């Protein structure tokens, strides 16, 4: 004998329930489905159409069974979602970048070809992102299903201070002061020297960079100062200002890293002085790599920060 739609629906619902609750759920569903069908028949529907409509309204029997068993049908629910999302963003902002930088430094010290360095860095970066996302999600999915307590509680002390709509005077003063100190450091290094062996100034920056390359660097510093003033008088970051900020960051990285890569950024006499004082070539190579990565990282963050501020219309 062919089972009716109602019998098939009830069987599909109770098959994933614990044995001790199957009979009670079956009886409850049989009664509620029968009552709903009779109500539709009294309104003039045919029995077959009424049965199909009632079962359709009840929905997927798997979802109905999950409701009876109090079983979650989501990977991470509202109880843990915000904690999961905040932790995931924090880890993705730190771990992949750290892994990529470590691989690049290690491959560079091993004097690997540039193509191999880039390939290894990209591969490790993608793999790290996938592993971080996967394992963090797995942990919170387990917490969701076991009902464990993360110990994370929200309270009003976590509320951020409201930010002003415009760019504060303190920010522009700090930016201009930093740029002035940077320019002053270049001049001091050239004419007074941060290194003074035997009382004589020994510039760290290559004196051959004067006047043209250093003039380009001073122009970039002046452009950054003009940008800071423009942001202040505009009252907020705009898309145009973010574009200018990105262009200046790219120009700065191009100038500094190209000089560093060609060995023209640091004064050869300063290098010889360091070698004579026990700093070996491997240590210098490591410092040069760290310097280059730091330049790229700072400029990249500055460009991203400009776009972030432009997107939010805040300082």
Short mmCIF file of C-alpha atoms in Angstrom, two decimals:
data_model
loop_
_atom_site.label_atom_id
_atom_site.label_comp_id
_atom_site.label_asym_id
_atom_site.label_seq_id
_atom_site.Cartn_x
_atom_site.Cartn_y
_atom_site.Cartn_z
CA UNK A 1 0.00 0.00 0.00
CA UNK A 2 1.33 3.42 -1.01
CA UNK A 3 1.96 5.78 1.92
CA UNK A 4 0.09 9.07 1.94
CA UNK A 5 1.88 12.42 1.78
CA UNK A 6 1.17 12.92 5.48
CA UNK A 7 2.70 9.57 6.42
CA UNK A 8 5.76 10.26 4.26
CA UNK A 9 6.13 13.71 5.81
CA UNK A 10 5.89 12.44 9.40
CA UNK A 11 8.35 9.61 8.68
CA UNK A 12 10.84 12.07 7.20
CA UNK A 13 10.46 14.31 10.25
CA UNK A 14 10.92 11.76 13.02
CA UNK A 15 13.70 9.70 11.44
CA UNK A 16 16.43 11.99 12.86
CA UNK A 17 14.83 12.34 16.32
CA UNK A 18 15.86 10.40 19.43
CA UNK A 19 13.83 7.16 19.76
CA UNK A 20 12.25 8.27 23.03
CA UNK A 21 10.62 11.29 21.37
CA UNK A 22 9.51 9.72 18.08
CA UNK A 23 6.09 8.54 19.30
CA UNK A 24 5.19 11.85 20.93
CA UNK A 25 6.20 13.87 17.85
CA UNK A 26 4.33 11.48 15.56
CA UNK A 27 1.15 11.82 17.59
CA UNK A 28 1.48 15.61 17.76
CA UNK A 29 2.05 15.93 14.00
CA UNK A 30 -0.76 13.53 13.07
CA UNK A 31 -3.22 15.52 15.17
CA UNK A 32 -2.10 18.99 14.03
CA UNK A 33 -1.91 18.03 10.34
CA UNK A 34 -5.33 16.37 10.46
CA UNK A 35 -6.91 19.44 12.12
CA UNK A 36 -5.33 21.78 9.54
CA UNK A 37 -6.54 19.62 6.64
CA UNK A 38 -10.10 19.45 8.01
CA UNK A 39 -10.14 23.24 8.43
CA UNK A 40 -9.26 23.71 4.77
CA UNK A 41 -11.79 21.09 3.66
CA UNK A 42 -14.51 22.98 5.55
CA UNK A 43 -13.51 26.08 3.55
CA UNK A 44 -14.18 24.21 0.32
CA UNK A 45 -10.81 22.75 -0.68
CA UNK A 46 -10.43 19.18 -1.90
CA UNK A 47 -8.72 16.75 0.47
CA UNK A 48 -5.70 16.19 -1.76
CA UNK A 49 -5.15 19.91 -2.31
CA UNK A 50 -5.70 20.66 1.39
CA UNK A 51 -3.17 18.00 2.45
CA UNK A 52 -0.54 19.28 0.00
CA UNK A 53 -1.07 22.90 1.13
CA UNK A 54 -0.80 22.05 4.85
CA UNK A 55 2.42 20.06 4.41
CA UNK A 56 3.91 22.78 2.22
CA UNK A 57 3.21 25.37 4.93
CA UNK A 58 4.97 23.18 7.52
CA UNK A 59 8.13 23.34 5.41
CA UNK A 60 11.15 21.06 5.15
CA UNK A 61 10.73 18.13 7.56
CA UNK A 62 14.45 18.35 8.43
CA UNK A 63 13.98 21.92 9.67
CA UNK A 64 10.88 20.90 11.60
CA UNK A 65 12.78 18.01 13.21
CA UNK A 66 15.59 20.39 14.22
CA UNK A 67 12.99 22.53 15.98
CA UNK A 68 11.67 19.54 17.93
CA UNK A 69 15.22 18.46 18.84
CA UNK A 70 16.38 22.01 19.62
CA UNK A 71 19.21 21.51 17.12
CA UNK A 72 20.95 24.48 15.42
CA UNK A 73 20.66 24.71 11.65
CA UNK A 74 23.31 27.43 11.30
CA UNK A 75 27.07 27.17 11.43
CA UNK A 76 27.53 30.09 13.83
CA UNK A 77 24.49 31.73 15.39
CA UNK A 78 23.89 35.17 16.86
CA UNK A 79 25.25 34.15 20.27
CA UNK A 80 28.80 33.79 18.92
CA UNK A 81 28.70 35.56 15.54
CA UNK A 82 30.06 38.97 16.58
CA UNK A 83 32.83 37.44 18.69
CA UNK A 84 33.77 35.15 15.80
CA UNK A 85 33.77 38.01 13.29
CA UNK A 86 35.86 40.36 15.45
CA UNK A 87 38.43 37.67 16.26
CA UNK A 88 38.63 36.56 12.62
CA UNK A 89 39.25 40.12 11.40
CA UNK A 90 41.94 40.65 14.03
CA UNK A 91 43.77 37.42 13.19
CA UNK A 92 43.52 38.00 9.43
CA UNK A 93 45.04 41.44 9.89
CA UNK A 94 48.07 40.01 11.72
CA UNK A 95 48.89 36.39 10.91
CA UNK A 96 48.93 36.30 7.06
CA UNK A 97 51.01 39.49 6.82
CA UNK A 98 53.47 38.16 9.41
CA UNK A 99 53.76 34.85 7.58
CA UNK A 100 54.32 36.53 4.20
CA UNK A 101 56.99 38.88 5.60
CA UNK A 102 58.75 35.96 7.27
CA UNK A 103 58.79 33.96 4.03
CA UNK A 104 60.06 36.92 2.00
CA UNK A 105 62.86 37.65 4.47
CA UNK A 106 63.87 33.98 4.65
CA UNK A 107 63.85 33.56 0.87
CA UNK A 108 65.73 36.82 0.38
CA UNK A 109 68.43 35.79 2.85
CA UNK A 110 68.69 32.50 0.93
CA UNK A 111 69.19 34.62 -2.24
CA UNK A 112 66.26 32.96 -4.01
CA UNK A 113 65.18 34.38 -7.40
CA UNK A 114 62.57 37.15 -7.27
CA UNK A 115 59.96 35.02 -9.04
CA UNK A 116 60.38 32.27 -6.46
CA UNK A 117 60.13 34.78 -3.60
CA UNK A 118 56.88 36.23 -4.98
CA UNK A 119 55.42 32.78 -5.66
CA UNK A 120 56.25 31.52 -2.17
CA UNK A 121 54.88 34.68 -0.55
CA UNK A 122 51.59 34.52 -2.48
CA UNK A 123 51.18 30.82 -1.77
CA UNK A 124 51.87 31.18 1.94
CA UNK A 125 49.59 34.22 2.16
CA UNK A 126 46.64 32.44 0.55
CA UNK A 127 47.22 29.26 2.57
CA UNK A 128 47.46 31.20 5.83
CA UNK A 129 44.23 33.09 5.16
CA UNK A 130 42.41 29.84 4.43
CA UNK A 131 43.76 28.09 7.53
CA UNK A 132 42.97 31.01 9.85
CA UNK A 133 39.41 31.32 8.51
CA UNK A 134 38.83 27.55 8.60
CA UNK A 135 40.13 26.81 12.09
CA UNK A 136 38.60 29.86 13.76
CA UNK A 137 35.24 28.94 12.21
CA UNK A 138 35.59 25.30 13.27
CA UNK A 139 36.25 26.32 16.87
CA UNK A 140 33.18 28.56 17.00
CA UNK A 141 31.01 25.96 15.25
CA UNK A 142 31.97 23.52 18.01
CA UNK A 143 31.17 26.13 20.65
CA UNK A 144 27.79 26.68 18.97
CA UNK A 145 26.86 23.02 19.18
CA UNK A 146 28.23 22.30 22.63
CA UNK A 147 26.86 25.48 24.20
CA UNK A 148 30.23 26.28 25.76
CA UNK A 149 30.75 29.73 27.23
CA UNK A 150 33.47 31.89 25.61
CA UNK A 151 33.57 34.20 28.61
CA UNK A 152 33.18 37.23 26.32
CA UNK A 153 30.62 39.70 27.62
CA UNK A 154 29.56 43.03 26.20
CA UNK A 155 29.11 45.97 28.55
CA UNK A 156 28.65 49.70 28.18
CA UNK A 157 32.33 50.38 28.92
CA UNK A 158 33.10 49.05 25.42
CA UNK A 159 31.18 51.88 23.77
CA UNK A 160 33.59 54.03 21.70
CA UNK A 161 33.88 57.76 22.18
CA UNK A 162 32.03 59.71 19.48
CA UNK A 163 34.33 61.19 16.85
CA UNK A 164 34.06 64.68 15.51
CA UNK A 165 32.88 65.07 11.93
CA UNK A 166 35.89 67.14 10.85
CA UNK A 167 39.64 66.86 10.97
CA UNK A 168 41.03 68.22 14.22
CA UNK A 169 43.75 70.83 14.46
CA UNK A 170 45.83 68.47 16.59
CA UNK A 171 45.99 65.93 13.77
CA UNK A 172 47.27 68.38 11.17
CA UNK A 173 49.79 69.85 13.65
CA UNK A 174 51.06 66.33 14.44
CA UNK A 175 51.38 65.52 10.72
CA UNK A 176 53.25 68.75 9.97
CA UNK A 177 55.51 68.27 12.99
CA UNK A 178 56.39 64.72 11.89
CA UNK A 179 57.20 65.93 8.37
CA UNK A 180 59.30 68.79 9.75
CA UNK A 181 61.26 66.39 11.97
CA UNK A 182 61.82 64.08 8.97
CA UNK A 183 63.15 66.95 6.86
CA UNK A 184 65.28 68.15 9.77
CA UNK A 185 66.72 64.65 10.22
CA UNK A 186 67.81 64.58 6.57
CA UNK A 187 69.52 67.97 6.92
CA UNK A 188 71.14 67.03 10.24
CA UNK A 189 72.46 63.77 8.80
CA UNK A 190 73.94 65.62 5.81
CA UNK A 191 75.63 68.49 7.61
CA UNK A 192 76.15 67.27 11.20
CA UNK A 193 76.01 63.49 10.87
CA UNK A 194 74.35 61.01 13.18
CA UNK A 195 77.64 59.10 13.10
CA UNK A 196 80.76 61.01 14.20
CA UNK A 197 83.84 58.75 14.15
CA UNK A 198 86.90 60.68 15.29
CA UNK A 199 84.70 63.73 15.73
CA UNK A 200 84.02 64.06 11.99
CA UNK A 201 80.44 63.89 10.64
CA UNK A 202 79.69 60.68 8.74
CA UNK A 203 76.28 60.82 6.99
CA UNK A 204 74.17 57.66 6.96
CA UNK A 205 72.40 58.69 3.76
CA UNK A 206 74.53 58.57 0.64
CA UNK A 207 75.90 62.10 0.00
CA UNK A 208 75.64 61.39 -3.74
CA UNK A 209 71.86 61.66 -3.37
CA UNK A 210 72.34 65.40 -3.02
CA UNK A 211 70.97 67.47 -4.57
CA UNK A 212 68.60 65.73 -7.01
CA UNK A 213 67.31 62.61 -5.24
CA UNK A 214 67.11 64.35 -1.88
CA UNK A 215 65.34 67.28 -3.57
CA UNK A 216 62.74 64.81 -4.84
CA UNK A 217 62.33 63.51 -1.30
CA UNK A 218 61.91 67.07 0.02
CA UNK A 219 59.27 67.70 -2.67
CA UNK A 220 57.37 64.63 -1.49
CA UNK A 221 57.58 65.88 2.11
CA UNK A 222 56.26 69.30 0.99
CA UNK A 223 53.45 67.61 -0.94
CA UNK A 224 52.52 65.57 2.14
CA UNK A 225 52.42 68.78 4.18
CA UNK A 226 50.19 70.44 1.56
CA UNK A 227 47.92 67.38 1.63
CA UNK A 228 47.61 67.54 5.44
CA UNK A 229 46.67 71.22 5.25
CA UNK A 230 44.17 70.52 2.44
CA UNK A 231 42.49 67.79 4.50
CA UNK A 232 42.24 70.18 7.45
CA UNK A 233 40.62 72.99 5.47
CA UNK A 234 38.35 70.58 3.58
CA UNK A 235 37.19 69.26 6.94
CA UNK A 236 37.30 65.60 5.93
CA UNK A 237 38.96 63.11 3.64
CA UNK A 238 37.55 62.92 0.11
CA UNK A 239 38.11 60.49 -2.75
CA UNK A 240 40.33 63.03 -4.51
CA UNK A 241 42.50 63.52 -1.43
CA UNK A 242 42.75 59.74 -0.96
CA UNK A 243 43.95 59.42 -4.58
CA UNK A 244 46.61 62.10 -4.02
CA UNK A 245 47.69 60.36 -0.81
CA UNK A 246 48.03 57.04 -2.65
CA UNK A 247 50.05 58.60 -5.47
CA UNK A 248 52.44 60.19 -2.95
CA UNK A 249 52.83 56.85 -1.15
CA UNK A 250 53.63 55.07 -4.43
CA UNK A 251 56.17 57.75 -5.40
CA UNK A 252 57.84 57.55 -1.99
CA UNK A 253 58.09 53.73 -2.13
CA UNK A 254 59.38 53.84 -5.71
CA UNK A 255 62.12 56.34 -4.83
CA UNK A 256 63.22 54.81 -1.52
CA UNK A 257 63.06 51.12 -2.46
CA UNK A 258 64.72 51.61 -5.86
CA UNK A 259 67.63 53.47 -4.23
CA UNK A 260 67.85 50.78 -1.52
CA UNK A 261 67.80 47.96 -4.07
CA UNK A 262 70.58 49.57 -6.12
CA UNK A 263 72.67 50.12 -3.00
CA UNK A 264 72.55 53.89 -3.45
CA UNK A 265 70.53 54.84 -0.38
CA UNK A 266 73.13 54.26 2.34
CA UNK A 267 76.53 55.96 2.42
CA UNK A 268 79.25 53.42 1.42
CA UNK A 269 81.55 54.98 4.02
CA UNK A 270 78.92 54.36 6.71
CA UNK A 271 78.73 50.72 5.57
CA UNK A 272 82.52 50.41 5.75
CA UNK A 273 82.45 51.94 9.23
CA UNK A 274 79.80 49.41 10.33
CA UNK A 275 81.85 46.53 8.91
CA UNK A 276 84.92 47.71 10.77
CA UNK A 277 82.92 47.65 14.00
CA UNK A 278 81.83 44.03 13.76
CA UNK A 279 78.60 44.27 11.72
CA UNK A 280 78.91 41.50 9.13
CA UNK A 281 77.47 41.49 5.61
CA UNK A 282 74.60 39.11 6.49
CA UNK A 283 73.44 41.44 9.25
CA UNK A 284 73.55 44.39 6.86
CA UNK A 285 71.55 42.48 4.28
CA UNK A 286 68.95 41.61 6.90
CA UNK A 287 68.71 45.24 8.04
CA UNK A 288 68.33 46.38 4.42
CA UNK A 289 65.49 43.88 3.88
CA UNK A 290 63.75 44.93 7.07
CA UNK A 291 64.13 48.59 6.07
CA UNK A 292 62.64 47.92 2.64
CA UNK A 293 59.69 45.96 4.02
CA UNK A 294 59.08 48.65 6.63
CA UNK A 295 59.00 51.37 3.97
CA UNK A 296 56.49 49.40 1.88
CA UNK A 297 54.35 48.48 4.91
CA UNK A 298 54.15 52.04 6.25
CA UNK A 299 53.35 53.53 2.84
CA UNK A 300 50.73 50.85 2.15
CA UNK A 301 49.04 51.43 5.50
CA UNK A 302 49.07 55.20 4.91
CA UNK A 303 47.35 54.76 1.54
CA UNK A 304 44.77 52.31 2.93
CA UNK A 305 44.09 54.60 5.89
CA UNK A 306 43.38 57.49 3.52
CA UNK A 307 40.81 55.45 1.61
CA UNK A 308 39.25 54.20 4.84
CA UNK A 309 38.83 57.74 6.12
CA UNK A 310 37.43 58.87 2.77
CA UNK A 311 34.91 56.02 2.81
CA UNK A 312 33.69 56.98 6.30
CA UNK A 313 33.98 60.73 5.78
CA UNK A 314 35.94 60.96 9.04
CA UNK A 315 39.41 61.93 10.12
#
